[in-house]
Amino acid sequence: MQDNPHEGHRNRLRKKFLLNGTDLMEEHEILELILYYAIPRKDTNPISHRLLAKFGSISAVLDASVENLKQEGLSENSAIYLSLIPHICRVYMDDKFRNYDKIVTEDNIADKIKYKFIGRNYEAVVLMLLDSKNKEVFCGVISKGSIASNEIYIRKIVELAIIYNARAAVIAHNHPSGIALPSGEDMVATKRTFESLKLINVYLMDHIIVADDDCISLRQSGFMDKIR
């Protein structure tokens, strides 16, 4: 199979996007880049110019019906691909700005995070990251094993906090065969995590310890105030 003769140009546009987003891209370049992933073996530059000339703007192209896009020479798959983008944008905006179920407060942290341990008969560390409006942007298991014995998890927490541009964090771990009382090692791990996150201006809001349906908040117990 021959190499795609347009791949060099595509790589240059991809690099332009990766360096600066769409800020320094022309309208036809943005549409061209979108079309790369719908039409992988064709030069999408003339197609993007033709669509913009027909419909007048990139938003008008994306708002056009599948049938109108097909009339301009696009396949049904490519037309659906473009028409899907405004719908994805709506879902994204609804989720980002109107999904209050993802807003985290100091009072609802435990209820939001403890379900992550259902069915886990091993120790695990869960991280929840929040944005500047206290909306959850990440929540997942980052380490398996004791929070005190696993040295990798703090570096992982810091890396993820940077990736998600977090402003606050909550950590949680479980005691699958014990009770939800913090050990001395848990306290040390909390302090280390707090200090590491503080270096990148991320606030450790709480550390939750879970055992079956029971859980303990180190914030509510007053420990977080001692390390601030």
Backbone as JSON, one array per atom type, in Angstrom:
{
  "sequence": "MQDNPHEGHRNRLRKKFLLNGTDLMEEHEILELILYYAIPRKDTNPISHRLLAKFGSISAVLDASVENLKQEGLSENSAIYLSLIPHICRVYMDDKFRNYDKIVTEDNIADKIKYKFIGRNYEAVVLMLLDSKNKEVFCGVISKGSIASNEIYIRKIVELAIIYNARAAVIAHNHPSGIALPSGEDMVATKRTFESLKLINVYLMDHIIVADDDCISLRQSGFMDKIR",
  "N": [[0.85, -1.19, 0.0], [0.6, 2.22, -0.87], [2.15, 5.07, 0.64], [0.3, 7.72, 2.2], [0.06, 10.49, 0.17], [-0.48, 12.99, 1.14], [0.28, 13.11, 3.72], [2.46, 14.5, 4.85], [1.68, 17.22, 4.83], [-0.55, 17.0, 6.47], [0.61, 16.21, 8.88], [2.02, 18.53, 9.5], [-0.1, 20.3, 10.0], [-1.31, 19.01, 12.16], [0.76, 19.26, 14.04], [0.8, 22.02, 14.3], [-1.66, 22.44, 15.51], [-1.27, 21.0, 17.91], [0.67, 22.55, 19.13], [-0.46, 25.12, 19.46], [-3.22, 24.91, 19.68], [-6.32, 25.84, 18.2], [-5.95, 28.5, 17.86], [-4.12, 29.84, 16.16], [-4.86, 28.99, 13.7], [-6.3, 29.02, 10.44], [-9.73, 29.28, 9.35], [-10.37, 27.44, 7.31], [-8.31, 25.63, 7.7], [-8.89, 24.48, 10.16], [-11.29, 23.13, 9.59], [-10.3, 21.45, 7.65], [-8.53, 19.88, 9.16], [-10.35, 18.57, 10.86], [-11.69, 17.06, 8.95], [-9.7, 15.28, 8.2], [-9.92, 13.03, 9.79], [-12.23, 11.89, 9.02], [-12.0, 11.46, 6.33], [-9.6, 9.74, 5.44], [-7.81, 9.21, 3.31], [-7.71, 11.18, 1.38], [-6.97, 14.42, -0.05], [-7.91, 16.9, 1.96], [-7.96, 19.6, 1.84], [-8.96, 21.09, -0.52], [-11.6, 20.24, -0.28], [-12.45, 21.34, 2.15], [-12.28, 24.08, 1.54], [-14.21, 24.2, -0.47], [-16.58, 23.53, 0.91], [-16.75, 25.62, 2.75], [-17.03, 27.78, 1.02], [-19.51, 27.18, -0.05], [-21.32, 27.05, 2.2], [-20.62, 29.16, 3.85], [-19.48, 29.57, 6.44], [-17.6, 27.98, 9.11], [-19.24, 27.13, 11.21], [-21.69, 27.06, 9.94], [-21.24, 25.01, 8.12], [-20.98, 22.83, 9.87], [-23.5, 22.83, 10.94], [-25.05, 22.12, 8.82], [-27.33, 19.95, 7.09], [-27.2, 16.35, 6.87], [-27.94, 15.46, 4.34], [-27.57, 17.77, 2.74], [-24.82, 18.07, 2.97], [-23.97, 15.72, 1.75], [-24.75, 16.29, -0.83], [-22.77, 17.97, -1.54], [-20.72, 16.33, -2.13], [-19.69, 14.75, -0.11], [-19.29, 11.61, 1.56], [-21.81, 9.52, 3.13], [-20.95, 8.71, 5.69], [-18.91, 10.6, 6.24], [-20.4, 12.94, 6.19], [-22.16, 12.52, 8.33], [-20.27, 12.46, 10.36], [-19.35, 15.17, 10.46], [-21.79, 16.43, 11.07], [-22.27, 15.45, 13.56], [-20.67, 16.83, 15.32], [-21.71, 19.4, 16.4], [-23.66, 18.32, 18.11], [-22.13, 16.84, 19.9], [-20.76, 18.97, 21.03], [-22.86, 20.23, 22.4], [-23.55, 18.29, 24.31], [-21.14, 18.23, 25.69], [-21.0, 20.89, 26.73], [-23.29, 20.92, 28.32], [-22.58, 18.99, 30.2], [-20.23, 20.09, 31.29], [-20.93, 22.6, 32.37], [-23.5, 22.48, 33.45], [-24.01, 20.21, 34.84], [-24.72, 19.57, 37.78], [-24.53, 17.45, 39.45], [-21.93, 16.7, 39.58], [-20.66, 18.52, 41.15], [-18.68, 19.0, 43.91], [-18.72, 19.07, 47.41], [-17.55, 19.73, 50.76], [-19.26, 18.35, 52.32], [-20.45, 16.33, 50.83], [-18.52, 14.69, 49.86], [-17.75, 12.09, 50.81], [-19.95, 10.42, 50.17], [-19.82, 10.52, 47.42], [-17.46, 9.27, 46.76], [-17.09, 6.82, 48.06], [-18.39, 4.67, 46.84], [-16.67, 3.77, 44.94], [-15.26, 1.73, 45.98], [-16.76, -0.51, 46.14], [-17.1, -3.97, 46.08], [-14.36, -4.4, 46.08], [-11.94, -6.36, 47.38], [-9.44, -5.9, 48.13], [-6.81, -3.67, 49.07], [-6.94, -0.31, 47.95], [-6.18, 2.81, 46.34], [-7.92, 5.73, 45.79], [-8.33, 8.56, 43.75], [-9.76, 11.75, 43.57], [-10.21, 14.52, 41.54], [-10.68, 18.03, 41.35], [-12.0, 20.95, 39.7], [-11.66, 24.58, 39.47], [-14.14, 25.33, 40.24], [-15.0, 23.44, 41.93], [-15.89, 21.18, 40.63], [-16.02, 17.81, 39.71], [-13.38, 16.46, 37.88], [-11.88, 14.28, 37.46], [-11.9, 10.92, 38.59], [-10.78, 8.07, 40.01], [-9.26, 4.78, 40.49], [-5.96, 4.83, 41.47], [-3.91, 3.37, 42.49], [-3.08, 0.16, 43.65], [-3.0, -1.47, 46.68], [-1.65, -0.84, 49.97], [-2.0, 2.48, 51.16], [0.01, 3.46, 52.68], [2.21, 1.85, 52.19], [2.73, 1.96, 49.51], [4.8, 3.6, 47.39], [4.53, 4.89, 45.02], [2.19, 6.24, 44.54], [1.92, 8.99, 45.29], [3.47, 10.49, 43.46], [2.01, 9.85, 41.19], [-0.44, 11.07, 41.81], [0.27, 13.8, 41.79], [1.09, 14.07, 39.1], [-1.33, 13.54, 37.73], [-2.91, 15.6, 38.73], [-1.7, 17.8, 37.57], [-2.08, 17.22, 34.84], [-4.89, 17.35, 34.63], [-5.31, 19.94, 35.32], [-6.05, 20.57, 37.93], [-7.55, 22.05, 40.87], [-8.17, 21.3, 43.38], [-8.09, 18.37, 45.47], [-9.11, 15.07, 46.45], [-8.32, 12.3, 48.37], [-8.71, 8.79, 48.84], [-8.83, 5.71, 50.58], [-9.15, 2.19, 51.28], [-9.98, -0.05, 53.98], [-10.2, -3.14, 53.73], [-10.48, -5.39, 55.39], [-10.78, -4.46, 57.89], [-11.46, -1.77, 60.18], [-12.82, 1.53, 59.75], [-10.77, 3.36, 60.71], [-8.18, 5.72, 60.99], [-4.74, 4.95, 60.65], [-1.46, 5.5, 62.13], [0.31, 5.52, 59.99], [-1.41, 6.18, 57.93], [-1.9, 8.85, 58.54], [0.63, 9.98, 58.17], [0.94, 9.52, 55.42], [-1.11, 11.13, 54.44], [-0.22, 13.69, 55.16], [2.14, 13.86, 53.64], [1.08, 13.75, 51.06], [-0.5, 16.07, 51.06], [1.47, 18.08, 51.33], [2.96, 17.66, 48.98], [1.09, 18.23, 46.96], [0.58, 20.87, 47.57], [2.81, 22.18, 46.62], [2.28, 22.49, 43.94], [0.18, 24.16, 43.98], [-2.29, 22.97, 44.55], [-5.06, 22.08, 46.44], [-5.45, 19.83, 49.04], [-8.35, 18.53, 49.85], [-9.57, 16.54, 51.42], [-9.15, 13.36, 53.07], [-10.41, 10.28, 52.76], [-11.32, 7.39, 54.53], [-12.32, 4.14, 54.01], [-14.39, 1.44, 55.02], [-16.18, -1.24, 54.33], [-19.52, -0.25, 54.59], [-18.96, 1.88, 56.11], [-17.26, 4.97, 56.75], [-14.57, 7.28, 57.28], [-13.8, 10.67, 57.58], [-10.92, 12.53, 57.34], [-10.85, 15.24, 57.36], [-13.2, 15.98, 58.74], [-12.53, 14.87, 61.13], [-10.69, 16.59, 62.09], [-8.02, 16.43, 61.48], [-6.99, 17.45, 59.06], [-6.91, 20.19, 59.48], [-4.75, 20.43, 61.14], [-2.51, 20.08, 59.59], [-2.43, 22.09, 57.76]],
  "CA": [[0.0, 0.0, 0.0], [1.38, 3.43, -0.95], [1.96, 6.04, 1.71], [-0.6, 8.81, 1.87], [0.88, 11.6, -0.33], [-0.83, 14.22, 1.84], [0.57, 12.93, 5.14], [3.36, 15.54, 5.31], [0.87, 18.41, 5.11], [-1.39, 16.69, 7.63], [1.45, 16.24, 10.07], [2.3, 19.93, 9.82], [-1.3, 20.88, 10.61], [-1.45, 18.41, 13.49], [1.75, 19.89, 14.91], [0.34, 23.39, 14.53], [-2.74, 22.34, 16.49], [-0.73, 20.55, 19.2], [1.46, 23.63, 19.73], [-1.22, 26.34, 19.77], [-4.66, 24.73, 19.56], [-6.86, 26.41, 16.95], [-5.81, 29.95, 17.91], [-3.35, 30.35, 15.03], [-5.29, 28.27, 12.5], [-7.36, 29.6, 9.62], [-10.98, 28.51, 9.4], [-10.31, 26.29, 6.41], [-7.38, 24.65, 8.26], [-9.61, 23.76, 11.22], [-12.2, 22.19, 8.94], [-9.44, 20.47, 6.98], [-8.04, 18.97, 10.2], [-11.49, 17.75, 11.26], [-12.0, 16.13, 7.87], [-8.68, 14.24, 8.12], [-10.32, 11.83, 10.52], [-13.38, 11.31, 8.32], [-11.57, 11.11, 4.97], [-8.18, 9.55, 5.72], [-6.94, 8.97, 2.14], [-7.87, 12.23, 0.39], [-6.57, 15.77, 0.29], [-9.14, 17.54, 2.43], [-7.86, 21.06, 1.69], [-9.98, 21.62, -1.45], [-12.95, 19.94, 0.24], [-12.79, 22.33, 3.18], [-12.54, 25.35, 0.85], [-15.49, 24.09, -1.19], [-17.67, 23.56, 1.89], [-16.84, 26.97, 3.3], [-17.57, 28.64, -0.03], [-20.93, 26.85, -0.2], [-22.16, 27.31, 3.37], [-20.32, 30.5, 4.35], [-18.67, 29.59, 7.67], [-17.41, 26.64, 9.66], [-20.43, 26.76, 11.99], [-22.76, 26.72, 8.99], [-20.91, 23.69, 7.6], [-21.28, 21.82, 10.89], [-24.95, 22.83, 11.15], [-25.74, 21.67, 7.61], [-27.92, 18.61, 7.19], [-26.44, 15.28, 6.24], [-28.28, 15.44, 2.92], [-26.91, 18.9, 2.07], [-23.39, 17.77, 2.91], [-23.8, 14.69, 0.72], [-24.9, 16.94, -2.13], [-21.49, 18.63, -1.84], [-19.74, 15.32, -2.48], [-19.24, 13.96, 1.03], [-19.96, 10.33, 1.78], [-22.73, 9.6, 4.26], [-20.17, 8.63, 6.92], [-18.24, 11.88, 6.47], [-21.44, 13.93, 6.5], [-22.6, 12.26, 9.71], [-19.15, 12.86, 11.23], [-19.41, 16.62, 10.64], [-23.05, 16.81, 11.72], [-22.22, 14.98, 14.94], [-19.87, 17.73, 16.16], [-22.53, 20.29, 17.24], [-24.34, 17.54, 19.15], [-21.11, 16.56, 20.91], [-20.52, 20.24, 21.74], [-23.97, 20.46, 23.32], [-23.38, 17.36, 25.43], [-19.96, 18.7, 26.43], [-21.32, 22.09, 27.49], [-24.24, 20.52, 29.36], [-21.86, 18.28, 31.24], [-19.21, 20.93, 31.9], [-21.44, 23.76, 33.08], [-24.83, 22.33, 34.03], [-24.13, 18.93, 35.54], [-24.42, 19.87, 39.18], [-24.25, 16.21, 40.17], [-20.49, 16.55, 39.7], [-20.13, 19.51, 42.06], [-18.27, 18.35, 45.15], [-18.58, 19.9, 48.59], [-16.96, 19.0, 51.88], [-20.29, 17.53, 52.96], [-20.9, 15.19, 50.02], [-17.36, 13.96, 49.32], [-17.74, 10.67, 51.17], [-20.98, 9.72, 49.4], [-19.44, 10.47, 46.01], [-16.23, 8.51, 46.51], [-17.0, 5.5, 48.7], [-18.89, 3.61, 45.96], [-15.56, 3.29, 44.13], [-14.65, 0.57, 46.65], [-17.7, -1.64, 46.16], [-16.59, -5.2, 45.47], [-12.9, -4.51, 46.14], [-11.49, -7.06, 48.59], [-8.02, -5.57, 48.25], [-6.61, -2.25, 49.34], [-6.78, 0.52, 46.76], [-6.17, 4.25, 46.55], [-8.74, 6.45, 44.82], [-8.09, 10.0, 43.67], [-10.75, 12.61, 42.92], [-9.68, 15.85, 41.25], [-11.73, 19.04, 41.16], [-11.56, 22.19, 39.05], [-11.75, 25.77, 40.31], [-15.53, 25.45, 40.71], [-15.26, 22.22, 42.71], [-16.52, 20.15, 39.82], [-15.17, 16.64, 39.49], [-12.81, 16.31, 36.53], [-11.29, 12.94, 37.4], [-12.07, 10.09, 39.79], [-10.47, 6.69, 39.67], [-8.25, 4.06, 41.27], [-4.63, 5.16, 40.97], [-2.92, 2.46, 43.04], [-3.57, -0.99, 44.4], [-2.11, -1.73, 47.79], [-1.76, 0.08, 51.09], [-1.58, 3.86, 50.89], [1.23, 3.71, 53.44], [3.34, 1.06, 51.69], [2.93, 2.19, 48.08], [5.52, 4.85, 47.24], [4.32, 5.44, 43.69], [0.91, 6.93, 44.38], [2.01, 10.45, 45.42], [3.91, 10.99, 42.17], [0.88, 9.7, 40.28], [-1.42, 12.1, 42.16], [0.77, 15.08, 41.3], [1.05, 14.04, 37.64], [-2.71, 13.67, 37.28], [-3.39, 16.94, 39.08], [-1.18, 18.71, 36.54], [-2.74, 16.9, 33.57], [-6.29, 17.79, 34.65], [-5.34, 21.32, 35.75], [-6.91, 20.54, 39.13], [-7.35, 23.05, 41.91], [-8.36, 20.62, 44.65], [-8.04, 16.91, 45.36], [-9.55, 14.23, 47.56], [-7.82, 10.94, 48.26], [-9.45, 7.82, 49.65], [-8.38, 4.32, 50.5], [-10.04, 1.3, 52.03], [-9.49, -1.09, 54.88], [-11.17, -4.19, 53.39], [-10.69, -6.39, 56.44], [-10.65, -3.79, 59.18], [-12.44, -0.73, 60.47], [-12.46, 2.78, 59.1], [-10.04, 4.26, 61.6], [-6.87, 6.0, 60.41], [-3.54, 4.53, 61.37], [-0.39, 6.49, 62.1], [0.84, 5.55, 58.62], [-2.37, 6.94, 57.13], [-1.69, 10.26, 58.85], [1.87, 10.37, 57.5], [0.66, 9.54, 53.98], [-1.93, 12.31, 54.18], [0.64, 14.88, 55.27], [3.04, 13.86, 52.49], [0.28, 14.1, 49.87], [-0.87, 17.48, 51.21], [2.65, 18.91, 51.07], [3.33, 17.51, 47.57], [0.11, 18.97, 46.15], [0.72, 22.29, 47.87], [3.88, 22.69, 45.77], [1.73, 22.84, 42.63], [-1.01, 24.98, 44.25], [-3.51, 22.15, 44.59], [-5.48, 21.94, 47.83], [-5.97, 18.52, 49.44], [-9.56, 18.83, 50.6], [-9.91, 15.52, 52.41], [-8.72, 11.98, 52.91], [-11.5, 9.43, 53.22], [-10.96, 5.99, 54.77], [-13.56, 3.38, 53.82], [-14.43, 0.03, 55.42], [-17.56, -1.64, 54.05], [-20.38, 0.92, 54.43], [-18.51, 2.92, 57.03], [-16.13, 5.76, 56.28], [-14.09, 8.33, 58.15], [-13.22, 11.82, 56.91], [-9.88, 13.15, 58.15], [-11.21, 16.65, 57.53], [-14.16, 16.08, 59.83], [-11.89, 14.48, 62.39], [-9.84, 17.7, 62.48], [-6.61, 16.22, 61.15], [-6.57, 18.31, 57.95], [-6.6, 21.51, 60.01], [-3.44, 20.39, 61.81], [-1.39, 20.06, 58.63], [-2.52, 23.21, 56.82]],
  "C": [[0.89, 1.25, 0.0], [1.12, 4.31, 0.26], [1.0, 7.12, 1.25], [0.22, 10.01, 1.42], [0.62, 12.91, 0.4], [-0.41, 14.19, 3.31], [1.5, 14.02, 5.68], [2.62, 16.81, 5.69], [0.0, 18.18, 6.35], [-0.59, 16.75, 8.92], [1.79, 17.67, 10.49], [1.1, 20.61, 10.48], [-1.54, 20.31, 12.01], [-0.5, 19.07, 14.48], [1.35, 21.31, 15.25], [-0.76, 23.4, 15.59], [-2.19, 21.97, 17.87], [0.04, 21.66, 19.9], [0.59, 24.79, 20.21], [-2.74, 26.16, 19.76], [-5.13, 25.3, 18.24], [-6.63, 27.91, 16.86], [-5.12, 30.53, 16.68], [-3.73, 29.66, 13.71], [-6.38, 29.04, 11.77], [-8.59, 28.69, 9.68], [-10.93, 27.28, 8.52], [-9.36, 25.21, 6.94], [-8.05, 23.83, 9.36], [-10.53, 22.72, 10.61], [-11.4, 21.09, 8.23], [-8.95, 19.43, 7.99], [-9.15, 18.04, 10.68], [-11.74, 16.66, 10.22], [-10.94, 15.04, 7.7], [-9.18, 12.93, 8.69], [-11.59, 11.19, 9.95], [-13.0, 10.82, 6.94], [-10.06, 10.9, 5.0], [-7.28, 9.47, 4.49], [-7.06, 10.05, 1.07], [-7.29, 13.54, 0.89], [-7.82, 16.54, 0.69], [-9.08, 19.06, 2.32], [-8.9, 21.61, 0.71], [-11.4, 21.34, -0.98], [-13.36, 20.98, 1.26], [-13.08, 23.69, 2.54], [-13.9, 25.33, 0.16], [-16.67, 24.19, -0.23], [-17.85, 24.95, 2.48], [-17.41, 27.96, 2.28], [-19.08, 28.42, -0.19], [-21.77, 27.34, 0.98], [-21.81, 28.62, 4.09], [-19.45, 30.58, 5.59], [-18.55, 28.17, 8.2], [-18.61, 26.21, 10.48], [-21.57, 26.36, 11.08], [-22.51, 25.35, 8.36], [-21.34, 22.62, 8.6], [-22.78, 21.75, 11.19], [-25.73, 22.32, 9.94], [-26.27, 20.25, 7.8], [-27.02, 17.6, 6.49], [-26.7, 15.26, 4.74], [-27.59, 16.57, 2.16], [-25.41, 18.68, 1.95], [-23.1, 16.71, 1.86], [-23.91, 15.29, -0.68], [-23.62, 17.67, -2.55], [-20.36, 17.62, -2.02], [-19.21, 14.49, -1.32], [-19.97, 12.62, 1.07], [-20.9, 10.48, 2.97], [-21.98, 9.56, 5.59], [-19.5, 9.95, 7.26], [-19.24, 12.96, 6.84], [-21.95, 13.76, 7.92], [-21.53, 12.71, 10.7], [-19.19, 14.36, 11.51], [-20.67, 17.03, 11.41], [-23.08, 16.41, 13.19], [-21.56, 16.01, 15.87], [-20.71, 18.71, 16.97], [-23.25, 19.55, 18.36], [-23.36, 17.19, 20.27], [-20.82, 17.82, 21.72], [-21.62, 20.52, 22.76], [-23.84, 19.57, 24.55], [-22.22, 17.81, 26.31], [-20.32, 19.9, 27.31], [-22.32, 21.79, 28.6], [-23.51, 19.87, 30.53], [-20.92, 19.21, 32.0], [-19.81, 22.01, 32.81], [-22.79, 23.57, 33.77], [-25.03, 21.04, 34.8], [-23.74, 19.12, 37.0], [-24.2, 18.62, 40.01], [-22.76, 16.02, 40.38], [-19.85, 17.61, 40.59], [-19.88, 18.84, 43.41], [-18.15, 19.38, 46.26], [-17.97, 19.07, 49.7], [-17.97, 18.06, 52.53], [-20.68, 16.3, 52.14], [-19.75, 14.36, 49.46], [-17.48, 12.46, 49.56], [-18.74, 9.87, 50.34], [-20.58, 9.55, 47.94], [-18.28, 9.51, 45.74], [-16.27, 7.09, 47.04], [-17.51, 4.36, 47.81], [-17.78, 3.04, 45.09], [-14.93, 2.02, 44.72], [-15.58, -0.64, 46.71], [-17.09, -2.83, 45.43], [-15.08, -5.35, 45.5], [-12.5, -5.17, 47.47], [-9.99, -6.91, 48.78], [-7.92, -4.07, 48.53], [-6.35, -1.49, 48.05], [-6.8, 1.99, 47.17], [-6.95, 4.9, 45.42], [-8.41, 7.94, 44.89], [-9.26, 10.66, 42.98], [-10.12, 13.99, 42.75], [-10.81, 16.81, 40.9], [-11.15, 20.27, 40.46], [-11.79, 23.37, 39.99], [-13.16, 26.0, 40.84], [-15.97, 24.23, 41.52], [-16.05, 21.18, 41.93], [-15.53, 19.03, 39.59], [-14.69, 16.57, 38.05], [-12.13, 14.96, 36.35], [-11.61, 12.22, 38.69], [-11.78, 8.64, 39.39], [-9.42, 6.09, 40.59], [-6.88, 4.36, 40.65], [-3.57, 4.21, 41.49], [-3.63, 1.33, 43.77], [-2.55, -1.36, 45.45], [-2.27, -0.67, 48.85], [-1.27, 1.48, 50.72], [-0.27, 4.17, 51.6], [2.44, 3.01, 52.82], [3.65, 1.33, 50.23], [3.55, 3.57, 47.87], [5.21, 5.57, 45.92], [3.14, 6.41, 43.66], [1.02, 8.45, 44.47], [2.47, 11.08, 44.11], [2.78, 10.93, 41.15], [-0.18, 10.77, 40.54], [-0.99, 13.45, 41.6], [0.7, 15.14, 39.78], [-0.37, 14.24, 37.13], [-3.28, 15.04, 37.6], [-2.92, 17.97, 38.06], [-1.9, 18.48, 35.22], [-4.15, 17.47, 33.52], [-6.44, 19.24, 35.14], [-6.23, 21.48, 37.0], [-6.56, 21.67, 40.08], [-7.55, 22.46, 43.31], [-8.37, 19.12, 44.41], [-8.6, 16.28, 46.62], [-8.91, 12.86, 47.34], [-8.65, 10.05, 49.18], [-8.77, 6.47, 49.53], [-9.23, 3.49, 51.44], [-9.27, 0.39, 52.96], [-10.44, -2.29, 54.71], [-11.42, -5.2, 54.5], [-10.61, -5.78, 57.83], [-11.77, -2.81, 59.43], [-11.91, 0.59, 59.92], [-11.85, 3.77, 60.07], [-8.65, 4.48, 61.04], [-5.74, 5.5, 61.3], [-2.53, 5.67, 61.37], [0.21, 6.63, 60.72], [-0.09, 6.32, 57.7], [-2.17, 8.44, 57.32], [-0.44, 10.78, 58.13], [1.65, 10.49, 55.99], [-0.16, 10.77, 53.59], [-1.08, 13.57, 54.18], [1.58, 14.97, 54.07], [2.29, 14.28, 51.22], [-0.09, 15.58, 49.9], [0.29, 18.38, 50.81], [3.07, 18.84, 49.6], [2.39, 18.29, 46.67], [0.24, 20.48, 46.37], [1.79, 22.93, 46.99], [3.39, 23.08, 44.38], [0.39, 23.58, 42.79], [-2.32, 24.2, 44.12], [-3.82, 21.86, 46.07], [-6.01, 20.53, 48.08], [-7.15, 18.75, 50.37], [-9.84, 17.82, 51.7], [-9.21, 14.22, 52.08], [-9.79, 11.11, 53.56], [-10.98, 8.0, 53.39], [-12.26, 5.19, 54.82], [-13.38, 1.95, 54.32], [-15.89, -0.41, 55.33], [-18.42, -0.39, 53.84], [-19.96, 2.09, 55.31], [-17.37, 3.71, 56.4], [-15.82, 6.87, 57.27], [-13.46, 9.43, 57.29], [-12.15, 12.42, 57.83], [-10.11, 14.66, 58.3], [-12.15, 16.82, 58.71], [-13.56, 15.71, 61.18], [-10.93, 15.57, 62.89], [-8.38, 17.57, 62.09], [-6.14, 17.17, 60.04], [-6.22, 19.7, 58.45], [-5.21, 21.55, 60.63], [-2.28, 20.47, 60.84], [-1.42, 21.23, 57.66], [-1.51, 24.3, 57.22]]
}
